[in-house]
PDB file of C-alpha atoms (C1' of nucleotides) in Angstrom:
ATOM      1  CA  MET A  19       0.142   0.271  -0.313  1.00 39.00           C
ATOM      2  CA  GLY A  20       1.803   3.319  -0.985  1.00 36.00           C
ATOM      3  CA  ILE A  21       0.899   6.746   0.606  1.00 34.00           C
ATOM      4  CA  ASP A  22      -1.378   7.853  -2.201  1.00 35.00           C
ATOM      5  CA  ASP A  23      -3.674   4.323  -1.432  1.00 36.00           C
ATOM      6  CA  ILE A  24      -3.139   5.677   2.003  1.00 35.00           C
ATOM      7  CA  CYS A  25      -4.399   9.013   1.891  1.00 35.00           C
ATOM      8  CA  HIS A  26      -7.210   8.118   0.057  1.00 34.00           C
ATOM      9  CA  THR A  27      -7.986   6.025   2.714  1.00 35.00           C
ATOM     10  CA  SER A  28      -8.145   8.263   5.250  1.00 34.00           C
ATOM     11  CA  LEU A  29     -10.434  10.621   3.487  1.00 32.00           C
ATOM     12  CA  THR A  30     -13.245   7.758   2.121  1.00 33.00           C
ATOM     13  CA  LEU A  31     -12.848   6.428   5.383  1.00 34.00           C
ATOM     14  CA  GLY A  32     -12.144   8.768   8.591  1.00 37.00           C
ATOM     15  CA  LEU A  33     -11.383  12.383   7.538  1.00 35.00           C
ATOM     16  CA  GLY A  34     -13.457  14.890   9.318  1.00 37.00           C
ATOM     17  CA  PHE A  35     -15.303  12.303  11.205  1.00 35.00           C
ATOM     18  CA  ILE A  36     -15.992  13.644  15.030  1.00 34.00           C
ATOM     19  CA  ALA A  37     -17.646  11.733  17.955  1.00 34.00           C
ATOM     20  CA  PRO A  38     -20.780  13.527  18.643  1.00 31.00           C
ATOM     21  CA  ALA A  39     -19.723  15.666  21.806  1.00 31.00           C
ATOM     22  CA  ASP A  40     -23.435  15.221  22.720  1.00 31.00           C
ATOM     23  CA  ASP A  41     -23.462  11.763  21.690  1.00 30.00           C
ATOM     24  CA  PRO A  42     -22.077   9.720  24.760  1.00 30.00           C
ATOM     25  CA  VAL A  43     -20.804   6.108  23.889  1.00 30.00           C
ATOM     26  CA  PRO A  44     -21.023   3.869  26.836  1.00 29.00           C
ATOM     27  CA  VAL A  45     -17.690   2.392  28.122  1.00 29.00           C
ATOM     28  CA  GLY A  46     -16.225  -0.678  29.575  1.00 29.00           C
ATOM     29  CA  LYS A  47     -18.693  -3.533  28.886  1.00 28.00           C
ATOM     30  CA  GLY A  48     -17.859  -4.770  32.685  1.00 28.00           C
ATOM     31  CA  GLU A  49     -17.465  -1.662  34.450  1.00 29.00           C
ATOM     32  CA  PRO A  50     -19.703  -1.227  37.541  1.00 29.00           C
ATOM     33  CA  GLY A  51     -22.080   1.174  36.746  1.00 27.00           C
ATOM     34  CA  ASN A  52     -21.440   0.862  32.756  1.00 29.00           C
ATOM     35  CA  CYS A  53     -20.116   4.751  32.930  1.00 28.00           C
ATOM     36  CA  THR A  54     -20.211   6.784  30.098  1.00 27.00           C
ATOM     37  CA  VAL A  55     -18.447   9.227  28.399  1.00 28.00           C
ATOM     38  CA  LYS A  56     -18.204  11.543  26.149  1.00 28.00           C
ATOM     39  CA  ARG A  57     -15.278  10.463  23.812  1.00 29.00           C
ATOM     40  CA  THR A  58     -14.713  14.072  21.671  1.00 29.00           C
ATOM     41  CA  PRO A  59     -12.028  14.003  20.164  1.00 30.00           C
ATOM     42  CA  ARG A  60     -10.583  17.820  21.299  1.00 29.00           C
ATOM     43  CA  ALA A  61      -9.354  20.744  19.160  1.00 30.00           C
ATOM     44  CA  ARG A  62      -5.590  21.682  18.848  1.00 30.00           C
ATOM     45  CA  PRO A  63      -5.841  25.698  19.781  1.00 30.00           C
ATOM     46  CA  GLY A  64      -7.154  27.565  16.485  1.00 30.00           C
ATOM     47  CA  VAL A  65      -7.715  24.168  14.007  1.00 31.00           C
ATOM     48  CA  THR A  66     -11.061  23.422  13.920  1.00 31.00           C
ATOM     49  CA  ALA A  67     -13.085  20.125  15.195  1.00 32.00           C
ATOM     50  CA  VAL A  68     -12.322  18.441  11.505  1.00 33.00           C
ATOM     51  CA  GLU A  69      -9.027  18.647  11.937  1.00 35.00           C
ATOM     52  CA  PRO A  70      -8.675  15.139   9.475  1.00 37.00           C
ATOM     53  CA  TYR A  71      -7.676  12.207  11.657  1.00 37.00           C
ATOM     54  CA  LEU A  72      -7.996   8.588  10.659  1.00 36.00           C
ATOM     55  CA  THR A  73     -10.606   6.333  11.244  1.00 36.00           C
ATOM     56  CA  LEU A  74     -11.794   3.249   9.078  1.00 35.00           C
ATOM     57  CA  ALA A  75     -15.095   3.127  11.111  1.00 35.00           C
ATOM     58  CA  LEU A  76     -17.914   5.288  10.122  1.00 31.00           C
ATOM     59  CA  SER A  77     -20.777   3.731  12.122  1.00 31.00           C
ATOM     60  CA  ARG A  78     -21.462   2.714  15.342  1.00 32.00           C
ATOM     61  CA  GLU A  79     -21.180  -0.722  14.948  1.00 30.00           C
ATOM     62  CA  SER A  80     -17.578  -0.017  14.260  1.00 32.00           C
ATOM     63  CA  TYR A  81     -16.733   1.033  17.696  1.00 31.00           C
ATOM     64  CA  ASP A  82     -15.669  -1.526  20.368  1.00 32.00           C
ATOM     65  CA  VAL A  83     -17.808  -1.940  23.555  1.00 30.00           C
ATOM     66  CA  GLY A  84     -15.385   1.090  24.661  1.00 31.00           C
ATOM     67  CA  GLY A  85     -17.291   3.449  22.390  1.00 31.00           C
ATOM     68  CA  VAL A  86     -13.903   4.034  19.931  1.00 33.00           C
ATOM     69  CA  PRO A  87     -13.329   3.594  16.808  1.00 32.00           C
ATOM     70  CA  LYS A  88     -11.643   0.142  17.371  1.00 32.00           C
ATOM     71  CA  THR A  89      -9.213   1.186  13.896  1.00 32.00           C
ATOM     72  CA  ALA A  90      -9.529   4.800  14.393  1.00 32.00           C
ATOM     73  CA  VAL A  91      -6.589   7.042  15.450  1.00 32.00           C
ATOM     74  CA  ALA A  92      -7.962   9.896  16.997  1.00 34.00           C
ATOM     75  CA  PRO A  93      -6.809  12.785  18.245  1.00 34.00           C
ATOM     76  CA  SER A  94      -5.076  11.049  21.589  1.00 35.00           C
ATOM     77  CA  ASP A  95      -6.729  13.023  24.586  1.00 35.00           C
ATOM     78  CA  GLY A  96      -6.336  16.236  22.922  1.00 33.00           C
ATOM     79  CA  ASN A  97      -4.658  19.270  23.500  1.00 35.00           C
ATOM     80  CA  SER A  98      -1.710  20.843  21.995  1.00 34.00           C
ATOM     81  CA  SER A  99       1.039  19.254  22.837  1.00 34.00           C
ATOM     82  CA  ASP A 100      -0.303  15.702  23.095  1.00 35.00           C
ATOM     83  CA  GLN A 101      -1.250  15.010  20.015  1.00 35.00           C
ATOM     84  CA  GLY A 102      -0.742  11.704  18.522  1.00 33.00           C
ATOM     85  CA  GLU A 103       1.960  10.081  19.762  1.00 33.00           C
ATOM     86  CA  GLY A 104       1.664   7.255  17.280  1.00 32.00           C
ATOM     87  CA  ARG A 105       1.273   9.977  14.721  1.00 32.00           C
ATOM     88  CA  ARG A 106       5.196  10.891  15.759  1.00 33.00           C
ATOM     89  CA  ARG A 107       6.527   8.418  17.002  1.00 34.00           C
ATOM     90  CA  HIS A 108       9.176   6.129  15.152  1.00 37.00           C
ATOM     91  CA  SER A 109       9.135   8.733  12.473  1.00 34.00           C
ATOM     92  CA  SER A 110      12.878   8.188  12.013  1.00 33.00           C
ATOM     93  CA  PRO A 111      12.985   4.393  11.943  1.00 33.00           C
ATOM     94  CA  HIS A 112       9.535   3.791  10.733  1.00 32.00           C
ATOM     95  CA  SER A 113       7.361   5.078   7.394  1.00 33.00           C
ATOM     96  CA  THR A 114       4.644   7.371   7.904  1.00 32.00           C
ATOM     97  CA  VAL A 115       2.517   3.969   7.150  1.00 33.00           C
ATOM     98  CA  SER A 116       3.396   3.426  10.673  1.00 32.00           C
ATOM     99  CA  SER A 117       3.711   6.302  12.438  1.00 32.00           C
ATOM    100  CA  PHE A 118      -0.164   6.698  11.663  1.00 34.00           C
ATOM    101  CA  SER A 119      -0.548   3.417  12.880  1.00 33.00           C
ATOM    102  CA  SER A 120      -2.794   3.033  16.150  1.00 35.00           C
ATOM    103  CA  GLN A 121      -0.040   2.835  18.660  1.00 36.00           C
ATOM    104  CA  ARG A 122      -1.186   5.951  20.604  1.00 38.00           C
ATOM    105  CA  VAL A 123      -4.769   4.207  20.787  1.00 37.00           C
ATOM    106  CA  LYS A 124      -3.963   0.770  21.684  1.00 35.00           C
ATOM    107  CA  ARG A 125      -1.443   2.525  23.997  1.00 37.00           C
ATOM    108  CA  GLU A 126      -4.435   3.948  25.727  1.00 39.00           C
ATOM    109  CA  GLY A 127      -6.847   1.356  26.023  1.00 35.00           C
ATOM    110  CA  TYR A 128      -8.891   2.021  23.528  1.00 34.00           C
ATOM    111  CA  LEU A 129      -8.516  -1.168  20.907  1.00 33.00           C
ATOM    112  CA  SER A 130      -9.464  -3.896  23.277  1.00 33.00           C
ATOM    113  CA  SER A 131     -12.795  -3.491  25.588  1.00 34.00           C
ATOM    114  CA  SER A 132     -10.112  -5.483  28.356  1.00 35.00           C
ATOM    115  CA  GLU A 133      -7.802  -2.533  27.921  1.00 37.00           C
ATOM    116  CA  GLU A 134     -10.566   0.086  28.846  1.00 38.00           C
ATOM    117  CA  VAL A 135     -10.818   0.652  32.450  1.00 37.00           C
ATOM    118  CA  GLU A 136     -11.944   3.899  32.890  1.00 36.00           C
ATOM    119  CA  ALA A 137     -12.744   7.068  31.574  1.00 36.00           C
ATOM    120  CA  GLU A 138     -13.435   9.275  33.822  1.00 37.00           C
ATOM    121  CA  PRO A 139     -10.072  10.994  33.604  1.00 35.00           C
ATOM    122  CA  LEU A 140     -10.457  11.402  29.867  1.00 35.00           C
ATOM    123  CA  LYS A 141     -13.587  13.286  30.819  1.00 35.00           C
ATOM    124  CA  ALA A 142     -13.174  15.125  33.155  1.00 33.00           C
ATOM    125  CA  ALA A 143     -10.138  16.724  30.624  1.00 34.00           C
ATOM    126  CA  ASP A 144     -12.847  16.551  27.694  1.00 37.00           C
ATOM    127  CA  GLU A 145     -15.236  19.906  29.275  1.00 36.00           C
ATOM    128  CA  ASP A 146     -14.178  22.716  30.623  1.00 35.00           C
ATOM    129  CA  ASP A 147     -16.088  24.422  33.076  1.00 34.00           C
ATOM    130  CA  SER A 148     -18.679  25.531  30.364  1.00 33.00           C
ATOM    131  CA  GLY A 149     -19.435  22.039  28.775  1.00 34.00           C
ATOM    132  CA  GLY A 150     -17.093  22.915  25.919  1.00 34.00           C
ATOM    133  CA  VAL A 151     -14.367  21.548  24.595  1.00 35.00           C
ATOM    134  CA  SER A 152     -11.320  21.830  26.881  1.00 40.00           C
ATOM    135  CA  ARG A 153      -8.016  22.072  25.539  1.00 40.00           C
ATOM    136  CA  ARG A 154      -6.226  21.976  28.463  1.00 44.00           C
ATOM    137  CA  ARG A 155      -5.417  18.315  29.525  1.00 57.00           C
ATOM    138  CA  LYS A 156      -6.880  17.860  33.326  1.00 60.00           C
ATOM    139  CA  LYS A 157      -4.171  16.646  35.236  1.00 61.00           C
ATOM    140  CA  LEU A 158      -4.502  13.752  37.443  1.00 73.00           C
ATOM    141  CA  ARG A 159      -3.779  13.751  41.099  1.00 78.00           C
ATOM    142  CA  LEU A 160      -2.964  10.367  42.073  1.00 82.00           C
ATOM    143  CA  SER A 161      -4.387   8.884  45.418  1.00 83.00           C
ATOM    144  CA  LYS A 162      -2.075   8.329  48.239  1.00 82.00           C
ATOM    145  CA  GLU A 163      -3.863   5.018  47.742  1.00 82.00           C
ATOM    146  CA  GLN A 164      -2.947   4.727  44.432  1.00 84.00           C
ATOM    147  CA  SER A 165       0.746   5.993  44.919  1.00 84.00           C
ATOM    148  CA  ALA A 166       1.390   3.715  47.296  1.00 84.00           C
ATOM    149  CA  LEU A 167      -0.093   0.978  45.355  1.00 85.00           C
ATOM    150  CA  LEU A 168       2.378   2.010  42.468  1.00 86.00           C
ATOM    151  CA  GLU A 169       5.447   2.268  44.466  1.00 85.00           C
ATOM    152  CA  GLU A 170       4.946  -0.848  45.493  1.00 84.00           C
ATOM    153  CA  SER A 171       5.030  -2.724  42.184  1.00 85.00           C
ATOM    154  CA  PHE A 172       7.834  -0.218  41.162  1.00 86.00           C
ATOM    155  CA  LYS A 173       9.809  -2.253  44.033  1.00 83.00           C
ATOM    156  CA  ARG A 174       8.576  -5.835  43.073  1.00 83.00           C
ATOM    157  CA  ARG A 175       9.444  -4.627  39.588  1.00 82.00           C
ATOM    158  CA  SER A 176      10.339  -1.406  37.275  1.00 83.00           C
ATOM    159  CA  THR A 177       9.207  -2.601  34.436  1.00 83.00           C
ATOM    160  CA  LEU A 178       5.743  -3.881  33.420  1.00 84.00           C
ATOM    161  CA  ASN A 179       4.621  -6.191  30.808  1.00 83.00           C
ATOM    162  CA  PRO A 180       1.232  -5.682  28.981  1.00 81.00           C
ATOM    163  CA  LYS A 181      -0.433  -8.047  31.099  1.00 81.00           C
ATOM    164  CA  GLN A 182       0.832  -6.538  34.404  1.00 83.00           C
ATOM    165  CA  LYS A 183      -0.114  -3.207  32.852  1.00 84.00           C
ATOM    166  CA  GLN A 184      -3.263  -3.950  32.418  1.00 83.00           C
ATOM    167  CA  ALA A 185      -3.892  -5.620  35.860  1.00 85.00           C
ATOM    168  CA  LEU A 186      -2.406  -2.680  37.914  1.00 86.00           C
ATOM    169  CA  SER A 187      -4.418  -0.273  35.728  1.00 85.00           C
ATOM    170  CA  ARG A 188      -7.760  -1.923  36.745  1.00 84.00           C
ATOM    171  CA  GLN A 189      -6.759  -2.491  40.762  1.00 85.00           C
ATOM    172  CA  LEU A 190      -5.984   1.660  40.512  1.00 85.00           C
ATOM    173  CA  ASN A 191      -8.986   2.345  38.776  1.00 84.00           C
ATOM    174  CA  LEU A 192      -6.597   3.823  36.319  1.00 84.00           C
ATOM    175  CA  ARG A 193      -5.914   4.217  31.926  1.00 82.00           C
ATOM    176  CA  PRO A 194      -2.975   1.587  31.483  1.00 83.00           C
ATOM    177  CA  ARG A 195      -1.373   4.331  29.686  1.00 82.00           C
ATOM    178  CA  GLN A 196      -1.223   6.470  32.750  1.00 84.00           C
ATOM    179  CA  VAL A 197       0.267   3.735  34.593  1.00 86.00           C
ATOM    180  CA  GLU A 198       2.665   2.838  31.515  1.00 84.00           C
ATOM    181  CA  VAL A 199       3.785   6.976  32.310  1.00 85.00           C
ATOM    182  CA  TRP A 200       4.150   6.727  36.155  1.00 87.00           C
ATOM    183  CA  PHE A 201       6.178   3.821  35.756  1.00 88.00           C
ATOM    184  CA  GLN A 202       8.491   5.481  32.911  1.00 84.00           C
ATOM    185  CA  ASN A 203       8.524   8.951  34.666  1.00 84.00           C
ATOM    186  CA  ARG A 204       9.251   7.205  38.168  1.00 84.00           C
ATOM    187  CA  ARG A 205      12.342   4.996  36.353  1.00 84.00           C
ATOM    188  CA  ALA A 206      13.686   8.338  35.374  1.00 82.00           C
ATOM    189  CA  ARG A 207      13.631   9.928  38.603  1.00 81.00           C
ATOM    190  CA  THR A 208      15.060   6.520  40.120  1.00 83.00           C
ATOM    191  CA  LYS A 209      18.154   7.080  37.819  1.00 81.00           C
ATOM    192  CA  LEU A 210      18.370  10.392  38.025  1.00 80.00           C
ATOM    193  CA  LYS A 211      18.535  10.671  41.674  1.00 79.00           C
ATOM    194  CA  LYS A 212      20.762   7.074  41.257  1.00 79.00           C
ATOM    195  CA  THR A 213      22.978   9.544  39.396  1.00 78.00           C
ATOM    196  CA  GLU A 214      23.103  12.269  41.769  1.00 78.00           C
ATOM    197  CA  VAL A 215      24.321   9.706  44.856  1.00 79.00           C
ATOM    198  CA  ASP A 216      26.684   8.691  42.358  1.00 80.00           C
ATOM    199  CA  CYS A 217      27.665  11.974  41.523  1.00 79.00           C
ATOM    200  CA  GLU A 218      28.129  12.917  45.323  1.00 81.00           C
ATOM    201  CA  ILE A 219      30.189   9.851  46.162  1.00 85.00           C
ATOM    202  CA  LEU A 220      32.428  10.543  43.205  1.00 84.00           C
ATOM    203  CA  LYS A 221      33.158  13.874  44.551  1.00 85.00           C
ATOM    204  CA  LYS A 222      33.469  12.883  48.050  1.00 88.00           C
ATOM    205  CA  CYS A 223      35.885   9.936  46.357  1.00 90.00           C
ATOM    206  CA  CYS A 224      38.134  12.931  44.256  1.00 90.00           C
ATOM    207  CA  GLU A 225      38.704  14.766  47.212  1.00 91.00           C
ATOM    208  CA  THR A 226      39.948  12.131  49.018  1.00 93.00           C
ATOM    209  CA  LEU A 227      42.142  10.728  46.610  1.00 95.00           C
ATOM    210  CA  LYS A 228      43.516  14.699  46.169  1.00 94.00           C
ATOM    211  CA  ASP A 229      44.451  14.095  49.512  1.00 95.00           C
ATOM    212  CA  GLU A 230      45.970  10.670  49.175  1.00 95.00           C
ATOM    213  CA  ASN A 231      48.392  12.262  45.969  1.00 95.00           C
ATOM    214  CA  ARG A 232      49.310  15.569  48.316  1.00 95.00           C
ATOM    215  CA  ARG A 233      50.290  13.126  50.892  1.00 95.00           C
ATOM    216  CA  LEU A 234      51.714  10.975  48.374  1.00 96.00           C
ATOM    217  CA  GLN A 235      53.822  13.716  47.168  1.00 95.00           C
ATOM    218  CA  LYS A 236      55.157  15.051  50.167  1.00 95.00           C
ATOM    219  CA  GLU A 237      56.012  11.540  51.234  1.00 94.00           C
ATOM    220  CA  LEU A 238      57.690  11.156  47.678  1.00 94.00           C
ATOM    221  CA  HIS A 239      59.965  14.491  48.137  1.00 93.00           C
ATOM    222  CA  GLN A 240      60.677  13.608  51.600  1.00 93.00           C
ATOM    223  CA  LEU A 241      62.518  10.353  50.177  1.00 92.00           C
ATOM    224  CA  LYS A 242      64.513  11.815  47.544  1.00 90.00           C
ATOM    225  CA  THR A 243      65.835  14.525  49.796  1.00 90.00           C
ATOM    226  CA  LEU A 244      66.643  11.885  51.918  1.00 88.00           C
ATOM    227  CA  GLN A 245      68.060   9.463  49.180  1.00 85.00           C
ATOM    228  CA  LEU A 246      70.369  13.043  47.775  1.00 83.00           C
ATOM    229  CA  ALA A 247      71.187  13.116  51.795  1.00 80.00           C
ATOM    230  CA  GLN A 248      72.069   9.315  52.420  1.00 75.00           C
ATOM    231  CA  PRO A 249      73.143   7.673  48.710  1.00 62.00           C
ATOM    232  CA  CYS A 250      75.278   5.307  50.221  1.00 56.00           C
ATOM    233  CA  GLN A 251      72.414   3.954  52.556  1.00 55.00           C
ATOM    234  CA  LEU A 252      70.117   3.417  50.137  1.00 50.00           C
ATOM    235  CA  HIS A 253      72.405   1.593  47.693  1.00 51.00           C
ATOM    236  CA  MET A 254      73.690  -0.698  50.602  1.00 48.00           C
ATOM    237  CA  SER A 255      73.300  -3.865  48.698  1.00 47.00           C
ATOM    238  CA  GLY A 256      73.483  -2.830  45.297  1.00 45.00           C
ATOM    239  CA  ARG A 257      70.121  -4.955  45.146  1.00 47.00           C
ATOM    240  CA  ALA A 258      67.993  -3.178  46.893  1.00 45.00           C
ATOM    241  CA  THR A 259      65.724  -0.483  45.263  1.00 49.00           C
ATOM    242  CA  LEU A 260      62.921   2.228  46.467  1.00 52.00           C
ATOM    243  CA  ASN A 261      59.481   0.388  45.792  1.00 55.00           C
ATOM    244  CA  VAL A 262      57.952   3.088  44.294  1.00 54.00           C
ATOM    245  CA  CYS A 263      54.319   2.451  42.424  1.00 56.00           C
ATOM    246  CA  PRO A 264      55.208   3.635  38.504  1.00 52.00           C
ATOM    247  CA  SER A 265      51.951   4.823  38.077  1.00 57.00           C
ATOM    248  CA  CYS A 266      51.256   7.143  41.560  1.00 54.00           C
ATOM    249  CA  GLN A 267      54.770   7.395  42.432  1.00 51.00           C
ATOM    250  CA  ARG A 268      53.802   5.967  46.015  1.00 55.00           C
ATOM    251  CA  VAL A 269      56.381   4.460  48.087  1.00 53.00           C
ATOM    252  CA  ASP A 270      55.582   1.511  50.134  1.00 53.00           C
ATOM    253  CA  SER A 271      55.595   3.632  54.032  1.00 47.00           C
ATOM    254  CA  LYS A 272      56.305  -0.303  55.653  1.00 46.00           C
ATOM    255  CA  SER A 273      58.895  -0.819  53.187  1.00 45.00           C
ATOM    256  CA  PRO A 274      60.222   1.216  51.018  1.00 43.00           C
ATOM    257  CA  PHE A 275      63.263  -0.988  50.402  1.00 42.00           C
ATOM    258  CA  SER A 276      61.339  -4.316  49.824  1.00 41.00           C
ATOM    259  CA  MET A 277      61.681  -6.185  46.324  1.00 38.00           C
ATOM    260  CA  THR A 278      58.436  -7.152  46.564  1.00 39.00           C
ATOM    261  CA  PRO A 279      55.607  -5.634  44.355  1.00 38.00           C
ATOM    262  CA  MET A 280      53.225  -3.342  45.556  1.00 40.00           C
ATOM    263  CA  ALA A 281      50.163  -5.173  44.076  1.00 38.00           C
ATOM    264  CA  HIS A 282      47.856  -4.165  46.373  1.00 39.00           C
ATOM    265  CA  THR A 283      48.412  -0.491  45.526  1.00 39.00           C
ATOM    266  CA  HIS A 284      48.774  -1.133  41.514  1.00 38.00           C
ATOM    267  CA  ASN A 285      45.041  -2.482  42.422  1.00 40.00           C
ATOM    268  CA  ARG A 286      44.448   0.198  44.251  1.00 39.00           C
ATOM    269  CA  MET A 287      44.557   2.802  41.971  1.00 37.00           C
ATOM    270  CA  SER A 288      43.781   0.793  38.492  1.00 38.00           C
ATOM    271  CA  ASN A 289      40.409   0.867  39.989  1.00 40.00           C
ATOM    272  CA  PRO A 290      39.511   4.135  41.946  1.00 37.00           C
ATOM    273  CA  SER A 291      36.255   2.979  43.078  1.00 38.00           C
ATOM    274  CA  THR A 292      38.047   0.244  45.306  1.00 38.00           C
ATOM    275  CA  ALA A 293      40.245   3.557  46.718  1.00 38.00           C
ATOM    276  CA  CYS A 294      37.635   5.274  48.412  1.00 45.00           C
TER     277      CYS A 294
ATOM    278  C1'  DG B 122      18.600 -14.540   5.065  1.00 68.46           C
ATOM    279  C1'  DT B 123      15.836  -9.933   4.787  1.00 68.46           C
ATOM    280  C1'  DG B 124      13.644  -6.016   5.205  1.00 68.46           C
ATOM    281  C1'  DA B 125       9.318  -3.899   6.999  1.00 68.46           C
ATOM    282  C1'  DT B 126       6.708  -3.735  10.810  1.00 68.46           C
ATOM    283  C1'  DC B 127       5.415  -2.969  15.285  1.00 68.46           C
ATOM    284  C1'  DG B 128       5.956  -3.016  20.199  1.00 68.46           C
ATOM    285  C1'  DC B 129       8.560  -1.453  23.987  1.00 68.46           C
ATOM    286  C1'  DC B 130      11.579   1.246  26.107  1.00 68.46           C
ATOM    287  C1'  DA B 131      15.725   4.876  27.053  1.00 68.46           C
ATOM    288  C1'  DA B 132      17.251   9.375  27.028  1.00 68.46           C
ATOM    289  C1'  DG B 133      16.427  14.175  27.214  1.00 68.46           C
ATOM    290  C1'  DG B 134      13.397  17.515  27.213  1.00 68.46           C
ATOM    291  C1'  DT B 135       8.718  20.297  27.627  1.00 68.46           C
ATOM    292  C1'  DT B 136       4.162  21.232  29.237  1.00 68.46           C
ATOM    293  C1'  DA B 137       1.251  22.069  32.243  1.00 68.46           C
ATOM    294  C1'  DC B 138      -1.028  21.747  36.681  1.00 68.46           C
ATOM    295  C1'  DG B 139      -1.639  21.323  41.580  1.00 68.46           C
ATOM    296  C1'  DT B 140       0.500  22.136  46.418  1.00 68.46           C
ATOM    297  C1'  DC B 141       2.987  24.627  49.010  1.00 68.46           C
ATOM    298  C1'  DA B 142       5.612  28.247  51.757  1.00 68.46           C
TER     299       DA B 142
ATOM    300  C1'  DT C 214      -5.181  37.108  48.319  1.00 68.46           C
ATOM    301  C1'  DA C 215      -1.233  36.263  44.817  1.00 68.46           C
ATOM    302  C1'  DT C 216       3.062  34.425  43.825  1.00 68.46           C
ATOM    303  C1'  DG C 217       6.654  32.530  42.609  1.00 68.46           C
ATOM    304  C1'  DA C 218       8.645  27.231  43.477  1.00 68.46           C
ATOM    305  C1'  DC C 219       8.435  22.882  42.940  1.00 68.46           C
ATOM    306  C1'  DG C 220       7.050  18.183  42.398  1.00 68.46           C
ATOM    307  C1'  DT C 221       5.082  15.646  38.852  1.00 68.46           C
ATOM    308  C1'  DA C 222       1.026  13.699  35.248  1.00 68.46           C
ATOM    309  C1'  DA C 223       0.857  13.632  30.724  1.00 68.46           C
ATOM    310  C1'  DC C 224       3.638  14.010  26.587  1.00 68.46           C
ATOM    311  C1'  DC C 225       7.154  14.369  22.428  1.00 68.46           C
ATOM    312  C1'  DT C 226      11.463  12.858  19.822  1.00 68.46           C
ATOM    313  C1'  DT C 227      14.607  10.620  18.457  1.00 68.46           C
ATOM    314  C1'  DG C 228      17.133   6.029  19.090  1.00 68.46           C
ATOM    315  C1'  DG C 229      17.340   1.433  19.902  1.00 68.46           C
ATOM    316  C1'  DC C 230      16.247  -3.580  20.092  1.00 68.46           C
ATOM    317  C1'  DG C 231      13.894  -7.885  20.076  1.00 68.46           C
ATOM    318  C1'  DA C 232       9.512 -10.259  17.982  1.00 68.46           C
ATOM    319  C1'  DT C 233       7.485 -11.143  13.909  1.00 68.46           C
ATOM    320  C1'  DC C 234       6.193 -11.478   9.233  1.00 68.46           C
TER     321       DC C 234
END
DNA sequence: GTGATCGCCAAGGTTACGTCA
DNA sequence: TATGACGTAACCTTGGCGATC
């Protein structure tokens, strides 16, 4: 299928299709209360409601139980910045066709009735005070219970497979996408925190090494001075030599004239992390 | 075996909202 | 009460990787 074909398909089957704002569609067949939600594609600022987006379903029969076109790419959840992750993702490695796929829709749980968990956050985000279509995303504040459960899950595993995500989203009464985003952000924060901790450790390590270096330089200087003052004592046997580490120039303070190599010193310096 | 596609993730970043001092 | 700082939910972009077709 070429680009032209795709374009024709979009025009023929889906261009300008908008679920009527006053036509709530049922969501969540098995959900308690069988709530309804206005799944209205929200317009971008300055863009009319007929902004083209793709759908292959024009009739109500083509909706799944979640009330969402099974193969449609709706304009995601609506505000200007979060338009169509599925439209833009993999723009480089994947083709235009691919980026018009239903990735985002699937992620949002639109494709599968089993994935449609709840829609209240969407509903809240869909309408402004005047009952019209809001262009702002409604930020959800997770409850303490939700946060605790998410944290607990994150402690067990920092990534979720689709089943786990689904189960967790049901348990939390959140959309799978929300669980996914939470885990992504959580992983990012964890890594950032770890990086900060590592940075502090390295700073301390660096200071320690600087101090040690200064001390060793001083020690070396003293020994060189001593060597100049008493050369015969340092070459009494003709075999004894200063035991100086070639990399850090440290002299074995316990036995400066030993014949044994300073393996421990080399190891310490070649692996700075063990030095701290 | 190879290429296209898909799904997921990481990394690095932005935006917008809620909270609090 | 207004405001700025901060935390964070939600999202974007680019790119990598494994699985599948």
